[in-house]
Amino acid sequence: MIKYLISVFYLLLSLFGMARIFLALTPDKDLNDQIIELKKDLKNNVLSEADISWQKNSDHHLTLNFVGSMEPEQIEEMYQGLTEINFMNHLQIQITNVNFFPNEDSQLLVAIVKPTNQILKIFERIDEVVTRIGFGSSLKAYRPHITLGRFKDKDRPQYSFEDFGEIQISSRISKLDVYESEFDEGKTNYQLLKSFEF
């Protein structure tokens, strides 16, 4: 039954175009609850007057690689490559501060994740897998972050998070997730395709 559903899924992909795929670490409930509380604190303090489209609480994730449009066969090849990665037992995630991404003039508000050796290693392994399929290596330095929201006003006021207080959010993540990203009626929707347990 499961194989039949997978076949139907890939048939639909072929009928309606290629899937836009990305790989990410999805917070477990403990970490996600802490991120939700962080957003509440921002809304009630430094960003109380800001016009922001906040990320849905169920859509928090730390993207490791946005692969892009893939054919079903390429997705299967990627899955095979991911199963060959020797993941650690768990991955420690630590959020250190809030800022704009990729720079101070940007509209994107993110939680900055400490780029530990564990995170950088899994990023490199995944990059090797997608490069073998032919999607090219990421040329920019990896800066791990979790999107919190996006400012609607392009001429937004300047904000400083230096006085917001020390952020001490940390937790473990135990799986790698593969998502499909769809843009529909002005909104981006994510569909979980497959998970790889550490």
mmCIF file of C-alpha atoms in Angstrom:
data_model
loop_
_atom_site.group_PDB
_atom_site.id
_atom_site.type_symbol
_atom_site.label_atom_id
_atom_site.label_comp_id
_atom_site.label_asym_id
_atom_site.label_seq_id
_atom_site.Cartn_x
_atom_site.Cartn_y
_atom_site.Cartn_z
ATOM 1 C CA MET A 1 0.000 0.000 0.000
ATOM 2 C CA ILE A 2 2.801 2.422 0.925
ATOM 3 C CA LYS A 3 4.682 1.677 -2.321
ATOM 4 C CA TYR A 4 1.466 2.306 -4.244
ATOM 5 C CA LEU A 5 0.966 5.698 -2.553
ATOM 6 C CA ILE A 6 4.581 6.675 -3.288
ATOM 7 C CA SER A 7 4.081 5.730 -6.947
ATOM 8 C CA VAL A 8 0.933 7.859 -7.123
ATOM 9 C CA PHE A 9 2.772 10.744 -5.483
ATOM 10 C CA TYR A 10 5.574 10.668 -8.043
ATOM 11 C CA LEU A 11 3.060 10.340 -10.872
ATOM 12 C CA LEU A 12 1.363 13.522 -9.677
ATOM 13 C CA LEU A 13 4.748 15.245 -9.498
ATOM 14 C CA SER A 14 5.445 14.337 -13.102
ATOM 15 C CA LEU A 15 2.034 15.612 -14.199
ATOM 16 C CA PHE A 16 2.212 18.959 -12.427
ATOM 17 C CA GLY A 17 5.930 19.750 -12.745
ATOM 18 C CA MET A 18 9.052 19.154 -10.763
ATOM 19 C CA ALA A 19 9.115 19.465 -7.009
ATOM 20 C CA ARG A 20 11.084 22.243 -5.284
ATOM 21 C CA ILE A 21 12.974 20.337 -2.625
ATOM 22 C CA PHE A 22 14.863 21.421 0.458
ATOM 23 C CA LEU A 23 16.440 19.568 3.374
ATOM 24 C CA ALA A 24 16.050 20.850 6.903
ATOM 25 C CA LEU A 25 16.182 20.142 10.602
ATOM 26 C CA THR A 26 12.719 20.443 12.139
ATOM 27 C CA PRO A 27 12.534 21.420 15.824
ATOM 28 C CA ASP A 28 10.944 18.905 18.150
ATOM 29 C CA LYS A 29 8.125 20.088 20.434
ATOM 30 C CA ASP A 30 10.455 21.292 23.192
ATOM 31 C CA LEU A 31 12.554 23.441 20.875
ATOM 32 C CA ASN A 32 9.549 24.641 18.882
ATOM 33 C CA ASP A 33 7.777 25.755 22.060
ATOM 34 C CA GLN A 34 10.855 27.791 23.007
ATOM 35 C CA ILE A 35 10.885 29.442 19.554
ATOM 36 C CA ILE A 36 7.178 30.283 19.897
ATOM 37 C CA GLU A 37 7.879 31.919 23.273
ATOM 38 C CA LEU A 38 10.737 33.880 21.715
ATOM 39 C CA LYS A 39 8.359 35.231 19.073
ATOM 40 C CA LYS A 40 5.829 36.197 21.753
ATOM 41 C CA ASP A 41 8.526 38.096 23.653
ATOM 42 C CA LEU A 42 9.513 39.961 20.489
ATOM 43 C CA LYS A 43 5.881 40.843 19.723
ATOM 44 C CA ASN A 44 5.357 42.162 23.242
ATOM 45 C CA ASN A 45 8.600 44.144 23.454
ATOM 46 C CA VAL A 46 10.946 45.486 20.792
ATOM 47 C CA LEU A 47 8.639 44.596 17.850
ATOM 48 C CA SER A 48 5.277 45.488 19.417
ATOM 49 C CA GLU A 49 4.618 48.157 16.744
ATOM 50 C CA ALA A 50 6.158 46.288 13.810
ATOM 51 C CA ASP A 51 4.168 45.121 10.783
ATOM 52 C CA ILE A 52 5.411 41.563 10.386
ATOM 53 C CA SER A 53 4.150 38.468 8.636
ATOM 54 C CA TRP A 54 5.132 35.903 11.260
ATOM 55 C CA GLN A 55 6.188 32.387 10.321
ATOM 56 C CA LYS A 56 3.525 29.842 11.208
ATOM 57 C CA ASN A 57 4.376 28.076 14.453
ATOM 58 C CA SER A 58 4.201 24.717 12.676
ATOM 59 C CA ASP A 59 6.669 25.810 9.946
ATOM 60 C CA HIS A 60 9.852 26.494 11.916
ATOM 61 C CA HIS A 61 12.870 24.753 10.433
ATOM 62 C CA LEU A 62 16.608 25.109 9.957
ATOM 63 C CA THR A 63 17.325 24.740 6.252
ATOM 64 C CA LEU A 64 20.502 22.823 5.430
ATOM 65 C CA ASN A 65 20.201 22.821 1.650
ATOM 66 C CA PHE A 66 17.616 24.263 -0.731
ATOM 67 C CA VAL A 67 18.151 21.921 -3.658
ATOM 68 C CA GLY A 68 15.506 23.362 -5.979
ATOM 69 C CA SER A 69 13.456 21.672 -8.685
ATOM 70 C CA MET A 70 14.027 17.920 -8.884
ATOM 71 C CA GLU A 71 12.717 15.095 -11.009
ATOM 72 C CA PRO A 72 11.274 12.078 -9.126
ATOM 73 C CA GLU A 73 14.286 9.968 -10.132
ATOM 74 C CA GLN A 74 16.644 12.583 -8.725
ATOM 75 C CA ILE A 75 14.739 12.632 -5.444
ATOM 76 C CA GLU A 76 15.114 8.850 -5.170
ATOM 77 C CA GLU A 77 18.834 9.134 -5.914
ATOM 78 C CA MET A 78 19.138 11.784 -3.205
ATOM 79 C CA TYR A 79 17.308 9.551 -0.724
ATOM 80 C CA GLN A 80 19.794 6.773 -1.441
ATOM 81 C CA GLY A 81 22.709 9.117 -0.844
ATOM 82 C CA LEU A 82 21.219 10.363 2.431
ATOM 83 C CA THR A 83 20.825 6.804 3.748
ATOM 84 C CA GLU A 84 24.592 6.362 3.316
ATOM 85 C CA ILE A 85 25.457 9.295 5.577
ATOM 86 C CA ASN A 86 26.735 8.221 8.969
ATOM 87 C CA PHE A 87 24.704 10.618 11.131
ATOM 88 C CA MET A 88 25.522 11.229 14.775
ATOM 89 C CA ASN A 89 23.053 10.023 17.444
ATOM 90 C CA HIS A 90 21.647 13.489 17.914
ATOM 91 C CA LEU A 91 22.342 17.080 16.925
ATOM 92 C CA GLN A 92 22.523 19.863 19.502
ATOM 93 C CA ILE A 93 20.907 23.141 18.420
ATOM 94 C CA GLN A 94 21.613 26.411 20.201
ATOM 95 C CA ILE A 95 19.915 29.712 19.330
ATOM 96 C CA THR A 96 22.180 32.608 20.275
ATOM 97 C CA ASN A 97 20.411 35.785 19.138
ATOM 98 C CA VAL A 98 17.813 37.411 16.891
ATOM 99 C CA ASN A 99 18.783 39.446 13.837
ATOM 100 C CA PHE A 100 18.026 40.278 10.227
ATOM 101 C CA PHE A 101 19.149 37.996 7.412
ATOM 102 C CA PRO A 102 21.298 38.120 5.380
ATOM 103 C CA ASN A 103 22.163 41.666 6.562
ATOM 104 C CA GLU A 104 20.872 44.552 8.705
ATOM 105 C CA ASP A 105 18.902 46.052 5.784
ATOM 106 C CA SER A 106 16.934 42.869 5.088
ATOM 107 C CA GLN A 107 13.246 42.239 5.719
ATOM 108 C CA LEU A 108 13.759 38.705 7.019
ATOM 109 C CA LEU A 109 13.799 38.267 10.800
ATOM 110 C CA VAL A 110 15.589 35.144 12.010
ATOM 111 C CA ALA A 111 16.833 33.307 15.067
ATOM 112 C CA ILE A 112 20.574 32.804 14.621
ATOM 113 C CA VAL A 113 21.766 29.250 15.321
ATOM 114 C CA LYS A 114 25.301 28.660 16.577
ATOM 115 C CA PRO A 115 27.310 27.069 13.719
ATOM 116 C CA THR A 116 28.721 24.157 15.690
ATOM 117 C CA ASN A 117 31.047 21.543 14.211
ATOM 118 C CA GLN A 118 28.127 19.065 14.249
ATOM 119 C CA ILE A 119 25.910 21.332 12.156
ATOM 120 C CA LEU A 120 28.678 22.241 9.724
ATOM 121 C CA LYS A 121 29.597 18.577 9.283
ATOM 122 C CA ILE A 122 26.039 17.509 8.446
ATOM 123 C CA PHE A 123 25.762 20.500 6.083
ATOM 124 C CA GLU A 124 28.904 19.349 4.262
ATOM 125 C CA ARG A 125 27.725 15.726 4.001
ATOM 126 C CA ILE A 126 24.375 16.785 2.537
ATOM 127 C CA ASP A 127 26.088 19.175 0.145
ATOM 128 C CA GLU A 128 28.224 16.284 -1.103
ATOM 129 C CA VAL A 129 25.102 14.188 -1.758
ATOM 130 C CA VAL A 130 23.261 16.836 -3.790
ATOM 131 C CA THR A 131 26.460 17.770 -5.653
ATOM 132 C CA ARG A 132 26.843 14.152 -6.835
ATOM 133 C CA ILE A 133 23.341 14.339 -8.310
ATOM 134 C CA GLY A 134 24.380 17.414 -10.285
ATOM 135 C CA PHE A 135 22.967 20.328 -8.322
ATOM 136 C CA GLY A 136 26.265 22.021 -7.599
ATOM 137 C CA SER A 137 27.937 22.936 -4.377
ATOM 138 C CA SER A 138 26.809 25.917 -2.349
ATOM 139 C CA LEU A 139 29.409 28.636 -2.830
ATOM 140 C CA LYS A 140 28.365 30.834 0.101
ATOM 141 C CA ALA A 141 29.369 30.211 3.687
ATOM 142 C CA TYR A 142 26.617 28.428 5.580
ATOM 143 C CA ARG A 143 24.940 30.616 8.215
ATOM 144 C CA PRO A 144 22.381 28.496 10.099
ATOM 145 C CA HIS A 145 19.168 30.263 11.094
ATOM 146 C CA ILE A 146 15.451 29.730 11.680
ATOM 147 C CA THR A 147 13.029 32.155 10.046
ATOM 148 C CA LEU A 148 10.735 33.935 12.506
ATOM 149 C CA GLY A 149 8.981 36.360 10.187
ATOM 150 C CA ARG A 150 9.232 38.901 7.398
ATOM 151 C CA PHE A 151 8.632 42.637 7.627
ATOM 152 C CA LYS A 152 5.851 43.755 5.284
ATOM 153 C CA ASP A 153 7.136 47.330 4.998
ATOM 154 C CA LYS A 154 10.266 47.612 2.868
ATOM 155 C CA ASP A 155 10.990 50.949 4.539
ATOM 156 C CA ARG A 156 10.758 49.441 7.999
ATOM 157 C CA PRO A 157 12.166 51.296 10.993
ATOM 158 C CA GLN A 158 15.585 50.319 12.303
ATOM 159 C CA TYR A 159 15.486 47.895 15.204
ATOM 160 C CA SER A 160 18.179 46.822 17.628
ATOM 161 C CA PHE A 161 18.045 43.543 19.518
ATOM 162 C CA GLU A 162 21.075 44.256 21.704
ATOM 163 C CA ASP A 163 18.881 45.211 24.677
ATOM 164 C CA PHE A 164 16.412 42.376 24.131
ATOM 165 C CA GLY A 165 18.245 40.197 26.599
ATOM 166 C CA GLU A 166 20.338 37.074 26.491
ATOM 167 C CA ILE A 167 18.807 34.175 24.573
ATOM 168 C CA GLN A 168 19.359 30.722 25.984
ATOM 169 C CA ILE A 169 17.486 28.314 23.761
ATOM 170 C CA SER A 170 18.900 24.873 23.125
ATOM 171 C CA SER A 171 17.639 21.393 22.383
ATOM 172 C CA ARG A 172 18.424 18.223 20.471
ATOM 173 C CA ILE A 173 17.255 17.289 17.005
ATOM 174 C CA SER A 174 17.192 13.629 16.031
ATOM 175 C CA LYS A 175 16.182 13.574 12.366
ATOM 176 C CA LEU A 176 16.732 15.155 8.974
ATOM 177 C CA ASP A 177 13.607 16.081 6.991
ATOM 178 C CA VAL A 178 13.049 16.433 3.258
ATOM 179 C CA TYR A 179 10.390 18.973 2.274
ATOM 180 C CA GLU A 180 8.657 20.133 -0.851
ATOM 181 C CA SER A 181 8.072 23.870 -1.069
ATOM 182 C CA GLU A 182 5.049 25.224 -2.942
ATOM 183 C CA PHE A 183 4.089 28.846 -3.556
ATOM 184 C CA ASP A 184 0.305 29.215 -3.684
ATOM 185 C CA GLU A 185 -1.753 32.419 -3.655
ATOM 186 C CA GLY A 186 1.059 34.475 -2.196
ATOM 187 C CA LYS A 187 1.927 31.964 0.529
ATOM 188 C CA THR A 188 4.639 29.342 0.793
ATOM 189 C CA ASN A 189 3.493 25.915 1.932
ATOM 190 C CA TYR A 190 5.736 23.062 3.059
ATOM 191 C CA GLN A 191 5.003 19.371 2.676
ATOM 192 C CA LEU A 192 7.101 16.801 4.528
ATOM 193 C CA LEU A 193 8.189 14.063 2.104
ATOM 194 C CA LYS A 194 10.561 11.915 4.129
ATOM 195 C CA SER A 195 12.496 11.811 7.402
ATOM 196 C CA PHE A 196 15.871 10.264 8.166
ATOM 197 C CA GLU A 197 16.436 9.365 11.801
ATOM 198 C CA PHE A 198 19.866 10.042 13.271
#
